[in-house]
Amino acid sequence: MSFPWAKQYQPANGFTKWIDEKLPLPRLVYNAVGAGYPVPRNLNYMWNFGVLAGFCLMMQIVTGVVLAMHYAANAQVAFASVEHIMRDVNWGWLMRYAHANGASFFFVVIYLHIFRGLFYSSYKAPREMIWILGVVIFLLMMATAFMGYVLPWGQMSFWGAKVITGLFSAIPLVGEPIQVWLLGGYAPDNAALNRFYSLHFLLPFVIAGTVILHIWALHIPGSSNPTGVEVKSESDTVPFHPYYTVKDGFGLGIFLLVFFTFVFFLPNFLGHPDNYIPANPLSTPAHIVPEWYFWPFYAILRAFTTDFIISAKLWGVIAMFASILIWFLLPWLDRSPVRSGHYRPLFRKFFWFGFMPALLVLFICGGAPAEQPYIMLSQLATAYYFLHFLVILPIVSAMETPEELPYSITQAVLHSDKKPVLGENTSPAV
Amino acid sequence: MAEPAAEIPVKPVDATGSAAGDDGVRRRDFLNIAAVSAAGVGGIAVLYPLISQMAPSADVLAESTTEVDTSAIEPGQAIKAVFRKQPLFVRRLTPAEVQEAQAVPLGSLRDPATLEDMTKPGHLDMLVTMGVCTHLGCVPLGAGEGENRGEFGGYFCPCHGSHYDTAARIRKGPAPTNLVVPEYEFTTDTTIVVG
């Protein structure tokens, strides 16, 4: 969809006219990210992360395909083949570090993207489907990143594979058979490594397909914006190109500066040194942790230490999966008609002083050893995490008095909806 | 010369092909159900091998047994062997450890088992267990020299902090059950065959 004032695609010459009649791809691009797609004029830099996520996906696919040309998915040689990439393959070290750090930065970008959605309530009607597809993408990303981390067949790879497939063994009755089926054996071995390789190749293309649906769903109502007030008139919007292509391009430049600082100067900062030790099925590293981007969920998994009706192990697994699955329900848990946290004083307090600190505690505890006080802290933070979604959000959205909303995006920007707007859209469509 | 069309009585038929006065049962319904069922069965027949190929293959299933010589294990010592590509702990308990294990009241255990349940008759001091934490499958510490043996003097799993006692019974932490005792037997006084 687009707004009535969206520019119309005009084929410039005979060739594009010919194309437009047979397969109107240029028209599709023009209406999706070109001047034919008007976007709220007041988007801040938090709206940059969708494009950055798309860039990360492309970068992971390109570097991933390159690495797959040199990597051997066999437990005998997998570790050595990664070292071969690092030492012998032309620019192999760059491809490998870009891919490994690329995963970390992909998650940085995705977390900021998600927090943007949480604060500005981008999940609310009419954008529920965008949010749901986004949660699906996040789950696929986690599965993909997990299987990718197994491939170098270091100690963390091996024991991560063992622990994460062990999560399924907590399911009553069918759990053990499922774990054996996932691994193709009774412990991670060649069979597991080989299939993880195949699936690690497959899933990014499933992600790419889901991203297309995500963008499609986004383009039906159009982007949300920091006020949460929907677009009313032409002066509320600017065409995506060149305004946001350039702004997103600038953001991408900043992102690349930070990213390559890590790739070139701190390539192992975000990794775990134990993964430079080849997998040893007879010895678990003393301090085994997943990659940093799984820490909050890992803390939730470990927060359950006492049996209560079902085993503590199953509680942990259920809670960990529930902590993400609960996001699917978010559009129906937060009933406030006001979207933006900017105009919700009580929500804002719980968001910044409750929810985000709880996440931070979970993050720190997930990376810490399974000892006190971290266990107790992660128990408290886990409780708060679920309280936030199941109790605090519904109550806050029912009782809070929102602050005064601007009449329109134009008013929020210019403090008046009457002034003419400079630029290409000089006449408000009202 | 076209022959004149014969008068054939025609029942009024609606868009779905059902004729009035059929009591809702149509011969075409059967065709529909049969065709869709056949396609469904075919779909499952295609899906089954696609799923089943991920289950353990013949070479993985052809697991052999493991023979362990226990003669060199001193009291208080443990060795790690490999059984079905997973670690196997074989520990000779000291008399103090045997006493400690027997002094624990069964009611205080998460997964009640006596030391006798965990060992073979006549070999109360020979504790043979899988070295696989029953939580999420890490190898507990305690079999190696100088490793942390946890608060109950048996094994300690570093992954999520499960503590096992001197009889390898779960005492603390998230693991639900005791370390698994595999099927094994003493073929001689000092040799066990696992599996």
Coordinates of C-alpha atoms in Angstrom, one line a residue, chain A residues 82-416:
Chain A
V82 CA 38.9 -23.4 9.9
E83 CA 42.6 -22.8 10.8
H84 CA 43.4 -23.5 7.1
I85 CA 41.0 -20.7 6.2
M86 CA 42.7 -18.4 8.7
R87 CA 46.2 -19.2 7.5
D88 CA 46.2 -20.2 3.9
V89 CA 43.1 -19.0 2.1
N90 CA 43.5 -15.6 0.5
W91 CA 41.8 -13.1 2.8
G92 CA 40.4 -16.1 4.7
W93 CA 41.1 -14.5 8.1
L94 CA 39.0 -11.5 7.0
M95 CA 36.1 -13.6 5.8
R96 CA 36.2 -15.7 9.0
Y97 CA 36.4 -12.7 11.4
A98 CA 33.8 -10.8 9.4
H99 CA 31.4 -13.8 9.6
A100 CA 32.0 -14.4 13.3
N101 CA 31.8 -10.8 14.3
G102 CA 29.1 -10.3 11.8
A103 CA 26.9 -12.7 13.8
S104 CA 27.5 -10.6 17.0
F105 CA 26.8 -7.4 15.2
F106 CA 23.7 -8.9 13.6
F107 CA 22.4 -9.5 17.2
V108 CA 23.4 -6.0 18.4
V109 CA 21.4 -4.6 15.6
I110 CA 18.5 -6.9 16.1
Y111 CA 18.3 -6.2 19.8
L112 CA 18.3 -2.5 19.2
H113 CA 15.6 -3.1 16.5
I114 CA 13.5 -5.1 19.0
F115 CA 13.9 -2.5 21.9
R116 CA 12.9 0.2 19.4
G117 CA 9.7 -1.8 18.8
L118 CA 9.2 -2.4 22.5
F119 CA 9.5 1.3 23.5
Y120 CA 7.5 2.8 20.6
S121 CA 5.1 -0.1 20.6
S122 CA 5.6 -0.8 17.0
Y123 CA 3.8 -4.1 17.6
K124 CA 0.4 -2.5 18.1
A125 CA -2.4 -2.6 15.6
P126 CA -2.2 -2.5 12.6
R127 CA 1.3 -3.8 12.8
E128 CA 0.9 -7.1 14.7
M129 CA 1.8 -9.3 11.7
I130 CA 5.1 -7.4 11.2
W131 CA 5.9 -8.0 14.9
I132 CA 5.0 -11.7 14.7
L133 CA 7.1 -12.3 11.6
G134 CA 9.9 -10.5 13.4
V135 CA 9.8 -12.9 16.3
V136 CA 9.9 -15.8 13.9
I137 CA 12.9 -14.2 12.2
F138 CA 14.6 -13.9 15.7
L139 CA 13.9 -17.5 16.5
L140 CA 15.4 -18.6 13.1
M141 CA 18.4 -16.3 13.7
M142 CA 19.1 -18.0 17.1
A143 CA 18.9 -21.4 15.6
T144 CA 21.1 -20.4 12.7
A145 CA 23.7 -18.7 15.0
F146 CA 23.8 -21.7 17.3
M147 CA 24.4 -24.2 14.5
G148 CA 27.1 -21.9 13.0
Y149 CA 28.9 -21.8 16.3
V150 CA 29.1 -25.6 16.3
L151 CA 30.9 -25.8 12.9
P152 CA 34.5 -24.9 14.0
W153 CA 34.3 -27.9 16.4
G154 CA 36.1 -26.3 19.2
Q155 CA 35.3 -27.0 22.9
M156 CA 32.5 -24.4 23.1
S157 CA 31.1 -25.7 19.8
F158 CA 31.0 -29.3 21.0
W159 CA 29.6 -28.6 24.5
G160 CA 27.2 -26.0 23.2
A161 CA 25.8 -28.6 20.9
K162 CA 25.5 -31.0 23.7
V163 CA 23.8 -28.6 26.1
I164 CA 21.4 -27.0 23.5
T165 CA 20.3 -30.4 22.1
G166 CA 20.1 -31.5 25.8
L167 CA 17.3 -28.9 26.2
F168 CA 15.0 -31.1 24.2
S169 CA 15.8 -34.1 26.4
A170 CA 13.9 -32.4 29.2
I171 CA 10.6 -33.0 27.3
P172 CA 8.8 -35.9 29.0
L173 CA 8.7 -39.2 27.1
V174 CA 9.7 -38.0 23.7
G175 CA 12.6 -35.8 24.8
E176 CA 15.4 -38.4 24.7
P177 CA 14.4 -39.7 21.3
I178 CA 14.2 -36.2 20.0
Q179 CA 17.7 -35.4 21.2
V180 CA 19.1 -38.6 19.7
W181 CA 17.3 -37.7 16.4
L182 CA 18.7 -34.2 16.4
L183 CA 22.2 -35.5 17.0
G184 CA 22.0 -38.6 14.9
G185 CA 23.7 -40.4 17.8
Y186 CA 24.1 -40.4 21.6
A187 CA 26.6 -37.6 21.7
P188 CA 27.6 -34.8 19.2
D189 CA 29.7 -36.4 16.6
N190 CA 30.2 -36.4 12.8
A191 CA 26.5 -36.9 12.1
A192 CA 25.6 -33.9 14.2
L193 CA 28.3 -31.7 12.7
N194 CA 27.3 -32.6 9.2
R195 CA 23.6 -31.9 9.5
F196 CA 24.2 -28.7 11.4
Y197 CA 26.3 -27.6 8.4
S198 CA 23.6 -28.3 6.0
L199 CA 20.9 -26.6 8.1
H200 CA 23.2 -23.6 8.8
F201 CA 23.4 -23.1 5.1
L202 CA 19.6 -23.6 4.6
L203 CA 18.2 -21.4 7.4
P204 CA 19.6 -18.0 6.2
F205 CA 17.6 -18.4 3.0
V206 CA 14.5 -19.2 5.1
I207 CA 15.3 -16.0 7.1
A208 CA 15.6 -14.1 3.8
G209 CA 12.2 -15.4 2.8
T210 CA 10.7 -14.4 6.1
V211 CA 12.3 -11.0 5.8
I212 CA 10.5 -10.4 2.5
L213 CA 7.2 -11.2 4.3
H214 CA 8.3 -8.9 7.2
I215 CA 8.9 -6.0 4.7
W216 CA 5.8 -6.7 2.8
A217 CA 3.7 -6.6 6.0
L218 CA 5.5 -3.4 6.9
H219 CA 4.7 -1.7 3.6
I220 CA 0.9 -2.2 4.1
P221 CA 0.4 0.2 7.0
G222 CA 3.8 1.9 6.5
S223 CA 6.4 2.6 9.1
S224 CA 5.5 3.6 12.6
N225 CA 7.2 6.7 14.0
P226 CA 8.4 8.2 17.3
T227 CA 5.0 9.9 18.0
G228 CA 3.0 6.8 17.4
V229 CA 0.5 9.1 15.6
E230 CA -0.4 7.7 12.2
V231 CA 0.3 9.6 9.0
K232 CA -2.6 11.9 8.2
S233 CA -1.4 14.1 5.3
E234 CA 1.3 14.5 2.7
S235 CA 3.2 16.9 4.9
D236 CA 3.6 14.1 7.5
T237 CA 5.8 12.2 5.0
V238 CA 8.8 12.4 2.8
P239 CA 9.6 10.0 0.0
F240 CA 11.8 7.1 1.1
H241 CA 14.3 7.9 -1.7
P242 CA 16.4 10.0 -1.4
Y243 CA 15.6 11.1 2.2
Y244 CA 15.8 7.8 4.0
T245 CA 18.1 6.0 1.6
V246 CA 20.7 8.7 2.4
K247 CA 19.9 8.7 6.2
D248 CA 20.1 4.9 6.3
G249 CA 23.3 5.1 4.2
F250 CA 24.9 7.4 6.7
G251 CA 23.9 5.1 9.6
L252 CA 25.3 2.2 7.7
G253 CA 28.6 4.1 7.4
I254 CA 28.8 4.6 11.2
F255 CA 27.9 0.9 11.7
L256 CA 30.7 -0.2 9.3
L257 CA 33.2 2.0 11.2
V258 CA 32.4 0.3 14.5
F259 CA 32.1 -3.1 12.9
F260 CA 35.5 -3.0 11.2
T261 CA 37.1 -1.6 14.3
F262 CA 36.2 -4.9 15.9
V263 CA 37.1 -7.1 12.9
F264 CA 40.5 -5.5 12.5
F265 CA 41.5 -4.6 16.0
L266 CA 39.4 -6.8 18.4
P267 CA 38.4 -9.8 16.4
N268 CA 38.3 -12.1 19.3
F269 CA 36.9 -9.8 21.9
L270 CA 33.3 -11.1 21.6
G271 CA 34.3 -14.7 21.2
H272 CA 35.3 -17.3 23.8
P273 CA 38.9 -18.4 23.9
D274 CA 38.0 -22.0 24.7
N275 CA 36.7 -22.4 21.2
Y276 CA 40.3 -22.3 20.0
I277 CA 40.7 -25.7 21.8
P278 CA 39.6 -28.6 19.6
A279 CA 36.5 -30.4 20.8
N280 CA 37.2 -33.0 23.5
P281 CA 34.2 -35.3 24.2
L282 CA 35.7 -36.3 27.5
S283 CA 36.2 -33.0 29.2
T284 CA 33.9 -30.1 29.6
P285 CA 35.5 -26.6 30.0
A286 CA 35.2 -25.4 33.6
H287 CA 33.3 -22.3 32.6
I288 CA 31.0 -23.1 29.7
V289 CA 28.9 -20.2 28.4
P290 CA 27.1 -19.6 25.1
E291 CA 27.9 -16.6 22.9
W292 CA 27.0 -13.3 24.6
Y293 CA 23.8 -12.8 22.6
F294 CA 22.3 -15.8 24.3
W295 CA 23.2 -14.8 27.8
P296 CA 19.9 -13.4 29.0
F297 CA 18.0 -16.5 27.9
Y298 CA 20.7 -18.8 29.3
A299 CA 20.3 -17.0 32.7
I300 CA 16.6 -17.7 32.6
L301 CA 17.3 -21.4 31.8
R302 CA 19.6 -21.6 34.8
A303 CA 17.3 -19.7 37.2
F304 CA 15.3 -22.8 38.0
T305 CA 17.0 -24.9 40.6
T306 CA 14.2 -26.6 42.5
D307 CA 11.8 -29.3 41.4
F308 CA 8.2 -28.2 41.7
I309 CA 5.6 -30.6 40.2
I310 CA 7.9 -31.0 37.1
S311 CA 11.7 -31.1 37.2
A312 CA 13.7 -28.0 37.6
K313 CA 15.3 -28.9 34.2
L314 CA 12.0 -28.8 32.4
W315 CA 11.0 -25.6 34.2
G316 CA 14.2 -23.9 32.9
V317 CA 13.6 -25.1 29.4
I318 CA 9.9 -24.0 29.4
A319 CA 10.8 -20.6 30.9
M320 CA 13.6 -20.0 28.4
F321 CA 11.4 -20.8 25.4
A322 CA 8.4 -18.9 27.0
S323 CA 10.6 -15.8 27.5
I324 CA 10.6 -15.4 23.7
L325 CA 7.3 -17.0 22.8
I326 CA 5.6 -14.5 25.1
W327 CA 6.6 -11.8 22.6
F328 CA 4.0 -13.3 20.2
L329 CA 1.3 -12.3 22.6
L330 CA 2.7 -8.8 23.2
P331 CA 0.2 -7.0 20.9
W332 CA -2.6 -8.4 23.1
L333 CA -1.0 -7.9 26.5
D334 CA -0.3 -4.1 26.0
R335 CA -3.8 -2.7 25.6
S336 CA -3.0 1.0 25.7
P337 CA -4.3 2.8 22.7
V338 CA -1.3 5.1 22.8
R339 CA 1.6 3.6 20.9
S340 CA 4.7 5.6 21.7
G341 CA 6.4 5.3 25.1
H342 CA 7.2 8.9 24.6
Y343 CA 3.7 9.9 25.7
R344 CA 3.2 7.1 28.4
P345 CA 4.8 8.3 31.7
L346 CA 4.1 5.2 33.7
F347 CA 5.1 2.8 31.0
R348 CA 8.3 4.7 30.5
K349 CA 9.3 4.3 34.1
F350 CA 8.7 0.6 34.1
F351 CA 10.5 0.3 30.8
W352 CA 13.7 2.2 31.7
F353 CA 13.8 1.4 35.5
G354 CA 12.3 -2.1 35.5
F355 CA 12.4 -4.0 32.3
M356 CA 15.8 -2.8 30.9
P357 CA 17.6 -3.2 34.2
A358 CA 16.1 -6.7 34.6
L359 CA 17.4 -7.6 31.1
L360 CA 20.8 -6.2 32.0
V361 CA 20.9 -8.4 35.2
L362 CA 19.9 -11.4 33.1
F363 CA 22.6 -10.6 30.6
I364 CA 25.3 -10.3 33.3
C365 CA 24.2 -13.5 35.1
G366 CA 24.0 -15.5 31.9
G367 CA 27.7 -14.8 31.3
A368 CA 28.7 -15.5 34.9
P369 CA 29.3 -18.9 36.5
A370 CA 26.4 -20.8 38.0
E371 CA 27.1 -19.6 41.6
Q372 CA 25.6 -17.3 44.1
P373 CA 24.8 -14.4 44.0
Y374 CA 24.2 -14.8 40.2
I375 CA 21.7 -17.6 40.6
M376 CA 19.6 -15.6 43.0
L377 CA 19.9 -12.5 40.9
S378 CA 18.8 -14.3 37.8
Q379 CA 15.9 -15.7 39.6
L380 CA 14.7 -12.2 40.6
A381 CA 15.3 -10.9 37.1
T382 CA 13.5 -13.8 35.5
A383 CA 10.5 -13.2 37.8
Y384 CA 10.5 -9.6 36.9
Y385 CA 10.8 -10.3 33.2
F386 CA 7.6 -12.4 33.2
L387 CA 5.9 -10.0 35.6
H388 CA 6.6 -7.2 33.1
F389 CA 4.8 -8.9 30.2
L390 CA 2.0 -10.7 32.1
V391 CA 1.1 -8.3 34.9
I392 CA 2.8 -4.9 34.6
L393 CA 2.1 -4.2 31.0
P394 CA -1.6 -5.1 31.1
I395 CA -2.2 -3.1 34.3
V396 CA -0.2 -0.1 33.2
S397 CA -1.9 0.0 29.9
A398 CA -5.3 -0.1 31.6
M399 CA -4.7 2.5 34.3
E400 CA -2.2 5.1 33.0
T401 CA -3.1 8.5 31.8
P402 CA -1.1 9.3 28.7
E403 CA 0.4 12.7 28.0
E404 CA -1.1 14.9 25.4
L405 CA -0.4 13.6 21.9
P406 CA 0.4 15.9 18.9
Y407 CA -2.4 16.2 16.4
S408 CA -0.2 15.1 13.6
I409 CA 3.4 14.2 12.8
T410 CA 3.7 17.6 11.1
Q411 CA 2.6 19.3 14.3
A412 CA 5.1 17.3 16.3
V413 CA 7.9 18.4 14.0
L414 CA 6.9 22.0 13.2
H415 CA 4.7 22.8 16.3
S416 CA 2.0 23.7 13.9

